[in-house]
Tab-separated table of C-alpha atoms in Angstrom:
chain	number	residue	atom	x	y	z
X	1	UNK	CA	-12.360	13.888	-11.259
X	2	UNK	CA	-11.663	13.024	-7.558
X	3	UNK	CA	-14.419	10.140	-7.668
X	4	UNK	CA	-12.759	8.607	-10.139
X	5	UNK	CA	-9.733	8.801	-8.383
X	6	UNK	CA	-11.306	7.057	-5.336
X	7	UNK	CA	-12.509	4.542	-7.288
X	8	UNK	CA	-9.066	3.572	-9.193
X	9	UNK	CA	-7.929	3.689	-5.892
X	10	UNK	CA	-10.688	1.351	-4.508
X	11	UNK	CA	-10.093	-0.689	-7.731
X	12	UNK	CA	-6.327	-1.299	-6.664
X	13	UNK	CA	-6.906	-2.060	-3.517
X	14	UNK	CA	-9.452	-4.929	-4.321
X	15	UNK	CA	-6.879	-5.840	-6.852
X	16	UNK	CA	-3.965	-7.125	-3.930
X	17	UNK	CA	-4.116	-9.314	-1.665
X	18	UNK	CA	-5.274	-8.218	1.772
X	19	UNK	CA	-2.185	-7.495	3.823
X	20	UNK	CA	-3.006	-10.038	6.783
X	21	UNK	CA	-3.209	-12.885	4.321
X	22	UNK	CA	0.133	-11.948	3.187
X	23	UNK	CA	1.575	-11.375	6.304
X	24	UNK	CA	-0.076	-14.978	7.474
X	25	UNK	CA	1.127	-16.522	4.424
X	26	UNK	CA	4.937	-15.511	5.497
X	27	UNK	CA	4.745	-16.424	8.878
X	28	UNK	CA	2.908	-19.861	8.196
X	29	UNK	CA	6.126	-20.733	5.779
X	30	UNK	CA	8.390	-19.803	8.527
X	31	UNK	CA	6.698	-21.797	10.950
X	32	UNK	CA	6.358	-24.930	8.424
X	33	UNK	CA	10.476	-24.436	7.694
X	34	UNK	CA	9.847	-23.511	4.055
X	35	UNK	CA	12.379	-20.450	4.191
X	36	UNK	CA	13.162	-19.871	1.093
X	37	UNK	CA	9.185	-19.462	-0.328
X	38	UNK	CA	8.848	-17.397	3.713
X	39	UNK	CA	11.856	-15.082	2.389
X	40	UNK	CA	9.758	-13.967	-0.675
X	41	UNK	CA	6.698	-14.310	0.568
X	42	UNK	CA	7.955	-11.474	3.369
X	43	UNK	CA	9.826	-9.604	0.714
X	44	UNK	CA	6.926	-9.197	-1.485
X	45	UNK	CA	4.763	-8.739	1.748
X	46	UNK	CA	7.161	-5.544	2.735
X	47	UNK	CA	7.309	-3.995	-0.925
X	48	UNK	CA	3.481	-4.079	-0.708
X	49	UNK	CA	3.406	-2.592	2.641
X	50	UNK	CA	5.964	0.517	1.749
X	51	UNK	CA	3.963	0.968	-1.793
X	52	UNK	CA	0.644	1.958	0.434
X	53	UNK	CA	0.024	5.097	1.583
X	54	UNK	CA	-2.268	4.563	4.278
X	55	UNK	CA	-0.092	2.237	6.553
X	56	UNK	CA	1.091	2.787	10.144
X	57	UNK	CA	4.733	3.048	11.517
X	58	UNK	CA	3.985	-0.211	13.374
X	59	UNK	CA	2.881	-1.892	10.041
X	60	UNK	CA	5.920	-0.835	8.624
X	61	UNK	CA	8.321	-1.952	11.374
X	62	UNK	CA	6.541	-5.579	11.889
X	63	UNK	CA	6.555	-5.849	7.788
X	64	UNK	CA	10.640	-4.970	8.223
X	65	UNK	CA	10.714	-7.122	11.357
X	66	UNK	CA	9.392	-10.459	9.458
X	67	UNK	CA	11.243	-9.820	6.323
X	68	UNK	CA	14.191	-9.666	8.288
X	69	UNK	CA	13.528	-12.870	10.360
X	70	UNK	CA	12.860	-14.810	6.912
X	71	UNK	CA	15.906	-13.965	5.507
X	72	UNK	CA	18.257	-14.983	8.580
X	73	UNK	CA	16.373	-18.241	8.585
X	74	UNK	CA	17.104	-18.929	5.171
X	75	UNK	CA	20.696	-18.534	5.831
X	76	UNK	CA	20.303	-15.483	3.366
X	77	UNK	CA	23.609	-13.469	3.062
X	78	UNK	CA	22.208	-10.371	0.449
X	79	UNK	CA	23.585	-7.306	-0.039
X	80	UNK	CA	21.105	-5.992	1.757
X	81	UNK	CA	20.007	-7.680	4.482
X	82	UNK	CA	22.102	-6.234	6.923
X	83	UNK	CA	20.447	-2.650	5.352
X	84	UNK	CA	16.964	-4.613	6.190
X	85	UNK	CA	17.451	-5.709	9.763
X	86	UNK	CA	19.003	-2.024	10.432
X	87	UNK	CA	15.429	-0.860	9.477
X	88	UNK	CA	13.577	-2.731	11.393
X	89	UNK	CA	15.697	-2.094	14.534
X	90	UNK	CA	15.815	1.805	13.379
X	91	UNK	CA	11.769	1.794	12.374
X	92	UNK	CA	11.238	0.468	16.321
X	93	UNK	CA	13.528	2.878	17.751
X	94	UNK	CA	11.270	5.285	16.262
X	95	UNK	CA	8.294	4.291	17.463
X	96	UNK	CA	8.757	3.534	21.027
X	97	UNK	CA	12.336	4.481	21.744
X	98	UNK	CA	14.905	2.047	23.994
X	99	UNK	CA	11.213	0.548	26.119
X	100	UNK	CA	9.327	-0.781	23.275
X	101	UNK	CA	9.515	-4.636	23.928
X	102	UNK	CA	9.644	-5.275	20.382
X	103	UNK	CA	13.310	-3.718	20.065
X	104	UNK	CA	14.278	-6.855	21.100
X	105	UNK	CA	12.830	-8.484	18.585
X	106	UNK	CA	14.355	-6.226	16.116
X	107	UNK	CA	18.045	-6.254	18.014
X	108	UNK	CA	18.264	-10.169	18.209
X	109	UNK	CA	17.108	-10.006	14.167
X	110	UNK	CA	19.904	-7.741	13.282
X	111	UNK	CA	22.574	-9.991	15.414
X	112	UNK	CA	21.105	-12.920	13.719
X	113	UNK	CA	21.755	-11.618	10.531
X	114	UNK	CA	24.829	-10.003	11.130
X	115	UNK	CA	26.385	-13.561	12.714
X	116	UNK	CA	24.809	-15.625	9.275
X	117	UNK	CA	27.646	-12.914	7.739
X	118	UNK	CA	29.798	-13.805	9.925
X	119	UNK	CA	30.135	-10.406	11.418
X	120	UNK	CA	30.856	-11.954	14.695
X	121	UNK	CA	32.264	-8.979	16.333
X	122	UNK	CA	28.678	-6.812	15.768
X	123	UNK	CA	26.079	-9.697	16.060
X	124	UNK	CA	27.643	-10.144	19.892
X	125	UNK	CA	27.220	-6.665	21.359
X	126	UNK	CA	23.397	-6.440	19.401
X	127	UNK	CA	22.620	-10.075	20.994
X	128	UNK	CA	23.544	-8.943	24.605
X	129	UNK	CA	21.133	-6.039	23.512
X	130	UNK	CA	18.353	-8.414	23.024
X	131	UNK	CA	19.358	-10.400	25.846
X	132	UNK	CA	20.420	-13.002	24.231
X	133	UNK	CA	23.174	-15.777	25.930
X	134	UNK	CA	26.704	-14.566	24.393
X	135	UNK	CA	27.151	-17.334	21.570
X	136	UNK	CA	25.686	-16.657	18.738
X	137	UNK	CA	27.952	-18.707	16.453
């Protein structure tokens, strides 16, 4: 019985795309200024990554980290991606605490998305976080 579930397991595995070409595929449409197709590419990138079991922290805060940067590119104002960038941010904090160079990363995502809502008075403080200049408008 437990070979069988290795090999179903195997089976779904061959049956997704590798998560590097996924994650490559999102950051090549960013870079290339397709933001819309980068915003789902990194979307569906990040479902796959939380639907795995055997993925690290890291994986799971970079995967939050690019979704996050897609969707302030695209000028994307969802529901929930002030939820997403707050994540990332606390997925890093996690992991490495208020040294991790990447909190930066994560911090000037957040105030990027947070001044694309027009949240003004929170995407200020988080940009001086990231050391960012203090317009963000």
């Amino acid at each position: 019985m437990r070979s069988v579930a290795i090999v179903l397991g195997a089976l779904a595995c061959l049956a997704r795309p590798a998560l590097a070409e996924t994650d490559l595929q999102a950051r090549r449409l960013i870079r290339e200024g397709a933001y819309a197709r980068a915003e789902r590419a990194a979307r569906a990138y990040l479902a796959d990554v939380e639907s795995r079991t055997a993925v690290t922290e890291v994986e799971r805060a970079d995967a939050l980290d690019l979704a996050t940067e897609a969707v302030w590119r695209n000028w994307s104002v969802s529901p929930d991606s002030f939820d997403l960038a707050q994540r990332a941010l606390e997925a890093r904090r996690r992991l490495a605490g208020s040294n991790d160079p990447e909190l930066a990363t994560s911090l000037f995502n957040l105030a990027r998305v947070a001044a694309r809502r027009e949240d003004h008075a929170r995407a200020r403080p988080l940009g001086a976080d990231a050391g960012l200049r203090p317009t963000l408008d």
